[in-house]
Amino acid sequence: MADSPLPGLLDRVASAAGRVLRDHLGVDGERLDQLVAFAGRRLTGEFEVDPFGFDPELTETVLLPLLRPLYQHWFRVEVRGIENVPETGAALVAANHSGTLPLDSLMTQLAVHDTHPKTRHLRALGATLVFQLPVVADLARKSGTTLACNEDVEALLGSGELVGVWPEGFKGVGKPFSQRYKLQRFGRGGFVSAALRTKAPIIPCSIVGAEEIYPMIGNAESLARLLGLPYFPLTPTFPWLGPLGLVPLPSKWIIEFGEPIRTDDYPPGAADDPMVVFELTDQVRDTIQATLIELLELRGPAFG
Amino acid sequence: MVVGVARYLGARLAERLSAEASVDRVVGVDLVEPTQSIGGAEFVRADIRTSDIGRAIDRVAPDTVVHMNILATRADAGGRTPQKEINVIGTMQLLAACQRSRSVRKVVVKSSTTVYGSGPQSPALFAEDMVAGAHSRRGYEKDAGEVEAYVRGFSRRRPDVGVTILRFANVLGPQIRTGLTDYFMLPVVPVVLGRDPRFQLVHELDCIEALRLATVEHRPGIFNVAGDGFLVLSQALRRAGRPGLPLPTLNTPFVGGVLKRAGIVDMDSALVRFLTYGRGVETTRMRTQLKFDPVFSTVATFDAFADERTRGGLLDRDRIRTVEHAVRNILTGEDTRGR
């Protein structure tokens, strides 16, 4: 292209147009320039993803900014205890799960990124269903989520990542509104075994506010079975108001990271000892449950 | 002895081995005569699906057999039935001959990471000991699994023979032709709507080098072989300058049928699942035990292929860059080229 006269002409036209834009219209060139450079990198495929499909550039430039208004203005998320999340090295954040749609995991990811001094990325673990759905699977991988299986958790913790797990799974997310802030069973404690095996500390994380976003007052079980979903929620607004019913209620959120529970002073083989695993699982669960009750007092009315 | 010498990688390996000082004699076996140079290697015609192959092994009395006659694309074999016959029956015949032979000391099998399958429940990285059960597998994925099962059976019956299984990620490069190269060379590439699978690649030269290493050195075991790093499909298409066409599924008889009948690309179920869910494999064992370091990363492999084969596409990278520079010149009023 260098010896064709076209680019030279283009350049001259371009810089003239640029002067007009800058001097007369007051457009912030630098910011736009960065965006165009970003678009250029995306369109030519000059970016990197890690083995789990995590695309940090896309996450920081597009995905997190899309969630930020919801986080700041709608849910008014307050973060406590971020100093309990280590600056470097592996750690496993275990949190309660609620809200019919798992917005709590997205908000926790954003909370860690925006308030942590090292802007760490929380690598979330998702259910198989997440990876069966088109678009959702794709966005999940790109934002750093991977399948909640032992191999992936241990690989992530082994490479010093900060991993987020919601051990209640669908039992937590899809529980009826009447059960709000009552923790469900914490699975088989697979996350505790993984933490023990990699000697990563477990950080109990309590999320208040997600329970009220889509109060689930009913479950159309036969419809859920038909669609192959774990539940089909009926809320005061969904599905009655159609797409409008998908707008979450603007509850006030508090996310608190508790003190890390160390796992590095257990004897080898503890990860396969069901007694140790269940004990630790209960300890994490009780800590979160107790903190939830405290935080609920502190928050006061849900929509205040 | 290199079995499957008429195809590109087989021919190149035979050529490479015949230049090796520590190898006295290289014999290439296939049903048809290789069209490419096999260097100083001798060609022996034998049908791997029959006892022909046993007679060839008796006659040649090789100490090492490299099995490269496992076909990933049914078009190469002339349909799914012959493909399965060549892969499964061929491997059985070949291994039976090796088991009977007194000369064979080493067997190297060119397998593929397809044995792991791909799906929503796949872990991000498969390690060598994580081959799932054979349920829900069809087509080439099933073949690849069965071939390895026969190889494991063989190594139980002949523990004195060193067996190396190399599971290659998709091989790509400036020369080789596979289902995936055909796919990336389509002017408009069909992709699955809402899916952006991630994958690893091996450069054709790295593939040949890994096979050479396993043939010349003694490195028994099962190894994943893949270049460093990952690509996602959308990124690969942009690097190739090809627009993607999102379709709800690639598995419909309509889409698959049109592409196949037009002789453009033949996508079987294994390739479709790969293009939906992607796949990743752990390569630590390749470095520590096979002691092999690929020269080309996944991205470098793709670029080597794209530079040679997909230039001048609709969304060529040079064109995008020209536009980008023009737009940035507008915004900053300076020349951004060379930055």
Short mmCIF file of N, CA, C and O in Angstrom, two decimals, chain A residues 1-2 7-8 10-11 13-15 17-19 21-22 27-30 32-34 36-55 128 130-138 141-142 146-147 149 151-152 155, chain B residues 119-125 130 192-198 200 229-232 234-241 248 277 279-280 282 299 303 315-337 339:
data_model
loop_
_atom_site.label_atom_id
_atom_site.label_comp_id
_atom_site.label_asym_id
_atom_site.label_seq_id
_atom_site.Cartn_x
_atom_site.Cartn_y
_atom_site.Cartn_z
N MET A 1 0.81 -1.20 0.00
CA MET A 1 0.00 0.00 0.00
C MET A 1 0.86 1.26 0.00
O MET A 1 0.38 2.34 -0.29
N ALA A 2 2.16 1.12 0.35
CA ALA A 2 2.98 2.30 0.60
C ALA A 2 3.17 3.16 -0.65
O ALA A 2 3.21 4.38 -0.54
N PRO A 7 -3.26 6.34 0.23
CA PRO A 7 -3.13 6.57 1.67
C PRO A 7 -2.62 7.97 1.99
O PRO A 7 -3.06 8.60 2.95
N GLY A 8 -1.70 8.49 1.18
CA GLY A 8 -1.19 9.83 1.42
C GLY A 8 -2.32 10.85 1.40
O GLY A 8 -2.46 11.67 2.30
N LEU A 10 -5.47 10.14 1.77
CA LEU A 10 -6.34 9.83 2.91
C LEU A 10 -5.84 10.52 4.17
O LEU A 10 -6.59 11.10 4.93
N ASP A 11 -4.51 10.41 4.37
CA ASP A 11 -3.91 10.99 5.56
C ASP A 11 -4.17 12.50 5.63
O ASP A 11 -4.49 13.03 6.68
N VAL A 13 -6.52 14.25 4.11
CA VAL A 13 -7.94 14.51 4.36
C VAL A 13 -8.23 14.25 5.83
O VAL A 13 -8.92 15.02 6.51
N ALA A 14 -7.66 13.15 6.33
CA ALA A 14 -7.94 12.73 7.70
C ALA A 14 -7.48 13.78 8.69
O ALA A 14 -8.22 14.14 9.62
N SER A 15 -6.26 14.29 8.50
CA SER A 15 -5.77 15.21 9.53
C SER A 15 -6.53 16.54 9.46
O SER A 15 -6.76 17.18 10.49
N ALA A 17 -9.72 16.80 8.64
CA ALA A 17 -10.99 16.52 9.32
C ALA A 17 -10.78 16.49 10.82
O ALA A 17 -11.62 16.96 11.59
N GLY A 18 -9.64 15.94 11.24
CA GLY A 18 -9.33 15.84 12.65
C GLY A 18 -9.25 17.22 13.29
O GLY A 18 -9.74 17.44 14.39
N ARG A 19 -8.59 18.16 12.58
CA ARG A 19 -8.46 19.51 13.14
C ARG A 19 -9.83 20.13 13.37
O ARG A 19 -10.08 20.72 14.41
N LEU A 21 -12.67 18.56 13.85
CA LEU A 21 -13.33 17.88 14.98
C LEU A 21 -12.83 18.42 16.31
O LEU A 21 -13.60 18.72 17.21
N ARG A 22 -11.50 18.55 16.42
CA ARG A 22 -10.89 18.93 17.68
C ARG A 22 -11.13 20.40 18.01
O ARG A 22 -11.57 20.76 19.09
N VAL A 27 -14.15 17.62 20.39
CA VAL A 27 -14.18 16.17 20.65
C VAL A 27 -12.88 15.77 21.34
O VAL A 27 -11.81 16.23 20.97
N ASP A 28 -12.99 14.93 22.40
CA ASP A 28 -11.80 14.48 23.10
C ASP A 28 -11.10 13.40 22.26
O ASP A 28 -11.49 12.24 22.26
N GLY A 29 -10.10 13.83 21.52
CA GLY A 29 -9.42 12.95 20.58
C GLY A 29 -8.74 11.75 21.23
O GLY A 29 -8.86 10.63 20.75
N GLU A 30 -8.07 11.99 22.36
CA GLU A 30 -7.28 10.92 22.99
C GLU A 30 -8.13 9.73 23.38
O GLU A 30 -7.80 8.58 23.10
N LEU A 32 -11.15 8.90 22.29
CA LEU A 32 -11.68 8.25 21.09
C LEU A 32 -10.59 7.47 20.38
O LEU A 32 -10.81 6.38 19.89
N ASP A 33 -9.39 8.06 20.39
CA ASP A 33 -8.26 7.40 19.74
C ASP A 33 -8.01 6.04 20.38
O ASP A 33 -7.80 5.05 19.70
N GLN A 34 -8.07 6.01 21.71
CA GLN A 34 -7.88 4.73 22.40
C GLN A 34 -8.96 3.73 22.01
O GLN A 34 -8.69 2.55 21.81
N VAL A 36 -10.65 3.65 19.21
CA VAL A 36 -10.45 3.18 17.83
C VAL A 36 -9.31 2.18 17.79
O VAL A 36 -9.38 1.15 17.11
N ALA A 37 -8.25 2.45 18.56
CA ALA A 37 -7.14 1.51 18.61
C ALA A 37 -7.63 0.17 19.14
O ALA A 37 -7.27 -0.89 18.64
N PHE A 38 -8.50 0.23 20.16
CA PHE A 38 -9.09 -0.99 20.72
C PHE A 38 -9.90 -1.73 19.66
O PHE A 38 -9.73 -2.92 19.44
N ALA A 39 -10.76 -0.98 18.96
CA ALA A 39 -11.57 -1.59 17.90
C ALA A 39 -10.68 -2.20 16.83
O ALA A 39 -10.94 -3.30 16.33
N GLY A 40 -9.58 -1.51 16.51
CA GLY A 40 -8.65 -2.02 15.52
C GLY A 40 -8.04 -3.33 15.96
O GLY A 40 -7.95 -4.29 15.19
N ARG A 41 -7.65 -3.40 17.24
CA ARG A 41 -7.06 -4.65 17.76
C ARG A 41 -8.08 -5.77 17.73
O ARG A 41 -7.77 -6.91 17.41
N ARG A 42 -9.34 -5.45 18.06
CA ARG A 42 -10.37 -6.49 18.05
C ARG A 42 -10.62 -6.99 16.63
O ARG A 42 -10.76 -8.17 16.39
N LEU A 43 -10.65 -6.03 15.67
CA LEU A 43 -10.99 -6.41 14.30
C LEU A 43 -9.86 -7.15 13.61
O LEU A 43 -10.08 -7.87 12.64
N THR A 44 -8.62 -6.98 14.08
CA THR A 44 -7.54 -7.72 13.46
C THR A 44 -7.14 -8.93 14.31
O THR A 44 -6.22 -9.64 13.99
N GLY A 45 -7.86 -9.14 15.40
CA GLY A 45 -7.60 -10.32 16.22
C GLY A 45 -6.33 -10.25 17.04
O GLY A 45 -5.76 -11.26 17.40
N GLU A 46 -5.88 -9.03 17.34
CA GLU A 46 -4.64 -8.89 18.12
C GLU A 46 -4.93 -8.80 19.60
O GLU A 46 -4.78 -7.74 20.20
N PHE A 47 -5.40 -9.90 20.15
CA PHE A 47 -5.58 -9.92 21.60
C PHE A 47 -5.31 -11.34 22.06
O PHE A 47 -5.12 -12.24 21.24
N GLU A 48 -5.25 -11.50 23.37
CA GLU A 48 -4.90 -12.82 23.89
C GLU A 48 -5.96 -13.33 24.84
O GLU A 48 -6.54 -12.57 25.61
N VAL A 49 -6.22 -14.62 24.79
CA VAL A 49 -7.07 -15.26 25.79
C VAL A 49 -6.22 -16.30 26.51
O VAL A 49 -5.27 -16.83 25.94
N ASP A 50 -6.56 -16.55 27.78
CA ASP A 50 -5.79 -17.55 28.51
C ASP A 50 -6.42 -18.94 28.28
O ASP A 50 -7.41 -19.06 27.57
N PRO A 51 -5.82 -20.01 28.85
CA PRO A 51 -6.34 -21.35 28.57
C PRO A 51 -7.81 -21.54 28.95
O PRO A 51 -8.46 -22.44 28.45
N PHE A 52 -8.33 -20.68 29.81
CA PHE A 52 -9.72 -20.83 30.21
C PHE A 52 -10.63 -19.97 29.35
O PHE A 52 -11.83 -19.89 29.58
N GLY A 53 -10.05 -19.26 28.37
CA GLY A 53 -10.85 -18.42 27.48
C GLY A 53 -11.05 -17.01 28.00
O GLY A 53 -11.82 -16.25 27.45
N PHE A 54 -10.34 -16.66 29.09
CA PHE A 54 -10.48 -15.33 29.70
C PHE A 54 -9.81 -14.29 28.82
O PHE A 54 -8.67 -14.44 28.39
N ASP A 55 -10.56 -13.21 28.54
CA ASP A 55 -10.08 -12.15 27.66
C ASP A 55 -10.05 -10.86 28.48
O ASP A 55 -11.04 -10.13 28.55
N THR A 128 -22.68 -26.35 34.73
CA THR A 128 -22.66 -26.87 33.36
C THR A 128 -23.66 -26.13 32.48
O THR A 128 -23.38 -25.86 31.32
N VAL A 130 -24.48 -23.13 32.33
CA VAL A 130 -23.90 -21.90 31.80
C VAL A 130 -23.18 -22.18 30.48
O VAL A 130 -23.25 -21.41 29.54
N PHE A 131 -22.50 -23.33 30.44
CA PHE A 131 -21.68 -23.63 29.26
C PHE A 131 -22.47 -24.35 28.18
O PHE A 131 -21.95 -24.63 27.11
N GLN A 132 -23.75 -24.66 28.48
CA GLN A 132 -24.61 -25.25 27.44
C GLN A 132 -25.30 -24.16 26.64
O GLN A 132 -25.66 -24.37 25.50
N LEU A 133 -25.49 -22.98 27.23
CA LEU A 133 -26.24 -21.93 26.58
C LEU A 133 -25.36 -21.12 25.66
O LEU A 133 -24.31 -20.63 26.07
N PRO A 134 -25.78 -20.96 24.39
CA PRO A 134 -25.00 -20.09 23.52
C PRO A 134 -25.02 -18.67 24.07
O PRO A 134 -25.89 -18.32 24.86
N VAL A 135 -24.11 -17.85 23.64
CA VAL A 135 -23.94 -16.46 24.09
C VAL A 135 -23.52 -16.40 25.56
O VAL A 135 -22.47 -15.86 25.88
N VAL A 136 -24.33 -17.03 26.44
CA VAL A 136 -24.00 -17.01 27.86
C VAL A 136 -22.64 -17.70 28.08
O VAL A 136 -21.75 -17.17 28.75
N ALA A 137 -22.47 -18.85 27.47
CA ALA A 137 -21.24 -19.62 27.62
C ALA A 137 -20.05 -18.79 27.15
O ALA A 137 -19.01 -18.73 27.80
N ASP A 138 -20.26 -18.15 26.01
CA ASP A 138 -19.22 -17.36 25.40
C ASP A 138 -18.81 -16.18 26.29
O ASP A 138 -17.63 -15.97 26.58
N ARG A 141 -16.98 -17.40 29.54
CA ARG A 141 -15.57 -17.73 29.34
C ARG A 141 -14.74 -16.46 29.17
O ARG A 141 -13.67 -16.33 29.73
N LYS A 142 -15.25 -15.53 28.39
CA LYS A 142 -14.47 -14.32 28.12
C LYS A 142 -14.29 -13.45 29.36
O LYS A 142 -13.31 -12.72 29.47
N THR A 146 -15.10 -20.24 34.48
CA THR A 146 -14.87 -21.56 33.90
C THR A 146 -15.77 -22.56 34.60
O THR A 146 -16.48 -22.22 35.54
N LEU A 147 -15.77 -23.80 34.11
CA LEU A 147 -16.67 -24.83 34.63
C LEU A 147 -16.27 -25.20 36.05
O LEU A 147 -15.09 -25.38 36.36
N CYS A 149 -15.49 -27.58 38.02
CA CYS A 149 -15.07 -28.97 38.16
C CYS A 149 -13.69 -28.95 38.82
O CYS A 149 -12.97 -27.96 38.72
N GLU A 151 -10.82 -30.23 38.19
CA GLU A 151 -9.63 -30.00 37.37
C GLU A 151 -9.40 -28.51 37.17
O GLU A 151 -8.29 -28.00 37.32
N ASP A 152 -10.49 -27.79 36.83
CA ASP A 152 -10.36 -26.36 36.53
C ASP A 152 -10.03 -25.55 37.78
O ASP A 152 -9.21 -24.64 37.74
N ALA A 155 -6.46 -26.12 38.69
CA ALA A 155 -5.56 -25.48 37.72
C ALA A 155 -5.49 -23.97 37.97
O ALA A 155 -4.42 -23.37 37.95
N GLY B 119 -17.37 -30.66 24.80
CA GLY B 119 -18.75 -30.43 25.18
C GLY B 119 -18.83 -29.46 26.32
O GLY B 119 -17.80 -28.98 26.81
N PRO B 120 -20.07 -29.14 26.74
CA PRO B 120 -20.22 -28.15 27.81
C PRO B 120 -19.62 -28.63 29.14
O PRO B 120 -19.32 -27.82 30.01
N GLN B 121 -19.46 -29.95 29.31
CA GLN B 121 -18.95 -30.45 30.58
C GLN B 121 -17.46 -30.67 30.57
O GLN B 121 -16.89 -31.18 31.54
N SER B 122 -16.80 -30.31 29.48
CA SER B 122 -15.35 -30.52 29.40
C SER B 122 -14.64 -29.55 30.31
O SER B 122 -14.97 -28.38 30.35
N PRO B 123 -13.62 -30.04 31.04
CA PRO B 123 -12.78 -29.09 31.77
C PRO B 123 -12.01 -28.22 30.79
O PRO B 123 -11.88 -28.56 29.61
N ALA B 124 -11.49 -27.09 31.28
CA ALA B 124 -10.80 -26.17 30.39
C ALA B 124 -9.56 -26.81 29.78
O ALA B 124 -9.23 -26.58 28.63
N LEU B 125 -8.87 -27.62 30.57
CA LEU B 125 -7.66 -28.26 30.08
C LEU B 125 -7.72 -29.76 30.36
O LEU B 125 -7.89 -30.17 31.50
N MET B 130 -7.17 -38.00 31.42
CA MET B 130 -8.57 -37.60 31.59
C MET B 130 -9.47 -37.99 30.43
O MET B 130 -10.44 -37.29 30.13
N VAL B 192 -21.04 -21.03 14.72
CA VAL B 192 -22.24 -21.28 15.52
C VAL B 192 -22.59 -20.00 16.26
O VAL B 192 -21.75 -19.40 16.92
N LEU B 193 -23.84 -19.61 16.14
CA LEU B 193 -24.32 -18.38 16.76
C LEU B 193 -24.07 -18.39 18.27
O LEU B 193 -24.44 -19.34 18.95
N GLY B 194 -23.48 -17.34 18.78
CA GLY B 194 -23.29 -17.22 20.22
C GLY B 194 -22.23 -18.14 20.78
O GLY B 194 -22.21 -18.41 21.97
N ARG B 195 -21.35 -18.66 19.93
CA ARG B 195 -20.28 -19.53 20.40
C ARG B 195 -18.95 -19.02 19.87
O ARG B 195 -18.85 -18.67 18.70
N ASP B 196 -17.97 -18.99 20.71
CA ASP B 196 -16.65 -18.57 20.26
C ASP B 196 -15.63 -19.53 20.88
O ASP B 196 -15.02 -19.22 21.88
N PRO B 197 -15.50 -20.73 20.28
CA PRO B 197 -14.68 -21.75 20.93
C PRO B 197 -13.20 -21.37 20.93
O PRO B 197 -12.71 -20.69 20.04
N ARG B 198 -12.52 -21.83 21.99
CA ARG B 198 -11.07 -21.59 22.02
C ARG B 198 -10.37 -22.89 21.67
O ARG B 198 -10.92 -23.99 21.89
N GLN B 200 -6.29 -24.88 20.45
CA GLN B 200 -4.83 -24.85 20.30
C GLN B 200 -4.48 -25.44 18.93
O GLN B 200 -5.25 -26.21 18.37
N GLY B 229 -0.29 -21.23 24.11
CA GLY B 229 -1.32 -20.21 23.95
C GLY B 229 -2.57 -20.73 23.26
O GLY B 229 -2.64 -21.89 22.83
N PHE B 230 -3.53 -19.85 23.17
CA PHE B 230 -4.84 -20.20 22.62
C PHE B 230 -5.29 -19.17 21.61
O PHE B 230 -4.84 -18.04 21.61
N LEU B 231 -6.21 -19.60 20.75
CA LEU B 231 -6.94 -18.67 19.89
C LEU B 231 -8.42 -18.91 20.12
O LEU B 231 -8.82 -20.03 20.46
N VAL B 232 -9.24 -17.87 19.96
CA VAL B 232 -10.67 -18.12 19.88
C VAL B 232 -11.06 -17.96 18.42
O VAL B 232 -10.38 -17.28 17.65
N SER B 234 -13.36 -16.39 16.71
CA SER B 234 -13.58 -15.06 16.12
C SER B 234 -12.24 -14.39 15.84
O SER B 234 -12.06 -13.72 14.82
N GLN B 235 -11.30 -14.60 16.76
CA GLN B 235 -9.99 -14.00 16.62
C GLN B 235 -9.26 -14.60 15.40
O GLN B 235 -8.65 -13.87 14.61
N ALA B 236 -9.37 -15.90 15.25
CA ALA B 236 -8.73 -16.57 14.12
C ALA B 236 -9.30 -16.06 12.81
O ALA B 236 -8.57 -15.77 11.86
N LEU B 237 -10.63 -15.91 12.75
CA LEU B 237 -11.25 -15.43 11.52
C LEU B 237 -10.78 -14.03 11.18
O LEU B 237 -10.55 -13.70 10.03
N ARG B 238 -10.62 -13.19 12.22
CA ARG B 238 -10.16 -11.83 11.95
C ARG B 238 -8.72 -11.85 11.49
O ARG B 238 -8.33 -11.07 10.62
N ARG B 239 -7.93 -12.74 12.05
CA ARG B 239 -6.53 -12.83 11.61
C ARG B 239 -6.46 -13.33 10.18
O ARG B 239 -5.54 -13.00 9.44
N ALA B 240 -7.44 -14.16 9.80
CA ALA B 240 -7.46 -14.65 8.42
C ALA B 240 -8.17 -13.68 7.50
O ALA B 240 -8.19 -13.88 6.29
N GLY B 241 -8.77 -12.62 8.07
CA GLY B 241 -9.49 -11.65 7.26
C GLY B 241 -10.75 -12.22 6.64
O GLY B 241 -11.13 -11.86 5.55
N PRO B 248 -27.57 -20.76 13.55
CA PRO B 248 -27.99 -21.34 14.83
C PRO B 248 -27.26 -22.64 15.13
O PRO B 248 -26.95 -22.95 16.26
N TYR B 277 -17.82 -26.04 20.98
CA TYR B 277 -17.36 -25.99 22.37
C TYR B 277 -15.86 -25.75 22.52
O TYR B 277 -15.40 -25.41 23.60
N ARG B 279 -11.72 -26.73 22.68
CA ARG B 279 -11.02 -27.73 23.49
C ARG B 279 -9.68 -27.16 23.92
O ARG B 279 -9.08 -26.35 23.22
N GLY B 280 -9.22 -27.60 25.09
CA GLY B 280 -7.88 -27.21 25.54
C GLY B 280 -7.20 -28.40 26.18
O GLY B 280 -7.86 -29.22 26.83
N GLU B 282 -3.64 -29.88 28.38
CA GLU B 282 -2.49 -29.61 29.24
C GLU B 282 -1.24 -30.11 28.51
O GLU B 282 -1.23 -31.20 27.96
N VAL B 299 -0.80 -19.04 18.00
CA VAL B 299 -1.03 -17.84 17.18
C VAL B 299 -0.06 -17.81 16.00
O VAL B 299 -0.45 -17.55 14.87
N ASP B 303 -0.94 -17.79 12.05
CA ASP B 303 -0.48 -16.72 11.16
C ASP B 303 0.34 -17.29 10.00
O ASP B 303 0.24 -16.80 8.87
N LEU B 315 -12.15 -9.13 4.71
CA LEU B 315 -11.78 -8.24 5.82
C LEU B 315 -10.28 -8.36 6.08
O LEU B 315 -9.85 -8.57 7.20
N ASP B 316 -9.49 -8.26 5.03
CA ASP B 316 -8.06 -8.43 5.20
C ASP B 316 -7.52 -7.47 6.26
O ASP B 316 -7.96 -6.33 6.36
N ARG B 317 -6.56 -7.96 7.03
CA ARG B 317 -6.07 -7.17 8.15
C ARG B 317 -5.43 -5.86 7.70
O ARG B 317 -5.51 -4.85 8.37
N ASP B 318 -4.79 -5.89 6.54
CA ASP B 318 -4.14 -4.65 6.06
C ASP B 318 -5.18 -3.57 5.79
O ASP B 318 -4.97 -2.40 6.08
N ARG B 319 -6.30 -4.01 5.22
CA ARG B 319 -7.36 -3.03 4.95
C ARG B 319 -7.90 -2.44 6.23
O ARG B 319 -8.10 -1.24 6.35
N ILE B 320 -8.13 -3.32 7.22
CA ILE B 320 -8.65 -2.84 8.51
C ILE B 320 -7.66 -1.85 9.12
O ILE B 320 -8.03 -0.80 9.63
N ARG B 321 -6.37 -2.19 9.02
CA ARG B 321 -5.36 -1.32 9.62
C ARG B 321 -5.35 0.03 8.93
O ARG B 321 -5.23 1.06 9.58
N THR B 322 -5.48 0.05 7.59
CA THR B 322 -5.49 1.31 6.87
C THR B 322 -6.63 2.18 7.35
O THR B 322 -6.47 3.36 7.64
N VAL B 323 -7.81 1.56 7.49
CA VAL B 323 -8.96 2.31 7.97
C VAL B 323 -8.72 2.82 9.38
O VAL B 323 -8.97 3.97 9.71
N GLU B 324 -8.16 1.91 10.22
CA GLU B 324 -7.91 2.30 11.61
C GLU B 324 -6.99 3.53 11.67
O GLU B 324 -7.25 4.49 12.38
N HIS B 325 -5.91 3.48 10.87
CA HIS B 325 -4.96 4.60 10.89
C HIS B 325 -5.62 5.88 10.41
O HIS B 325 -5.41 6.93 11.00
N ALA B 326 -6.44 5.76 9.37
CA ALA B 326 -7.11 6.95 8.86
C ALA B 326 -7.99 7.55 9.95
O ALA B 326 -7.95 8.75 10.22
N VAL B 327 -8.76 6.68 10.64
CA VAL B 327 -9.66 7.18 11.68
C VAL B 327 -8.85 7.80 12.82
O VAL B 327 -9.19 8.85 13.35
N ARG B 328 -7.74 7.15 13.16
CA ARG B 328 -6.95 7.69 14.27
C ARG B 328 -6.29 9.01 13.89
O ARG B 328 -6.11 9.89 14.73
N ASN B 329 -5.94 9.14 12.60
CA ASN B 329 -5.39 10.41 12.16
C ASN B 329 -6.41 11.53 12.33
O ASN B 329 -6.08 12.63 12.74
N ILE B 330 -7.66 11.19 12.01
CA ILE B 330 -8.71 12.18 12.18
C ILE B 330 -8.77 12.62 13.63
O ILE B 330 -8.87 13.79 13.95
N LEU B 331 -8.67 11.64 14.52
CA LEU B 331 -8.90 11.93 15.93
C LEU B 331 -7.75 12.66 16.58
O LEU B 331 -7.93 13.51 17.43
N THR B 332 -6.52 12.31 16.20
CA THR B 332 -5.39 12.91 16.91
C THR B 332 -4.65 13.92 16.05
O THR B 332 -3.85 14.69 16.56
N GLY B 333 -4.92 13.90 14.76
CA GLY B 333 -4.28 14.86 13.89
C GLY B 333 -2.81 14.57 13.67
O GLY B 333 -2.05 15.43 13.24
N GLU B 334 -2.37 13.36 13.99
CA GLU B 334 -0.97 13.04 13.69
C GLU B 334 -0.90 11.69 13.00
O GLU B 334 -1.88 10.94 12.99
N ASP B 335 0.24 11.39 12.47
CA ASP B 335 0.41 10.13 11.76
C ASP B 335 0.66 9.02 12.78
O ASP B 335 1.65 9.05 13.49
N THR B 336 -0.24 8.06 12.84
CA THR B 336 -0.09 7.01 13.85
C THR B 336 0.65 5.80 13.32
O THR B 336 0.88 4.86 14.04
N ARG B 337 0.98 5.84 12.04
CA ARG B 337 1.70 4.67 11.53
C ARG B 337 3.09 4.64 12.13
O ARG B 337 3.72 5.67 12.34
N ARG B 339 3.69 3.64 15.06
CA ARG B 339 3.60 3.65 16.52
C ARG B 339 3.68 2.26 17.08
O ARG B 339 3.08 1.36 16.50
#
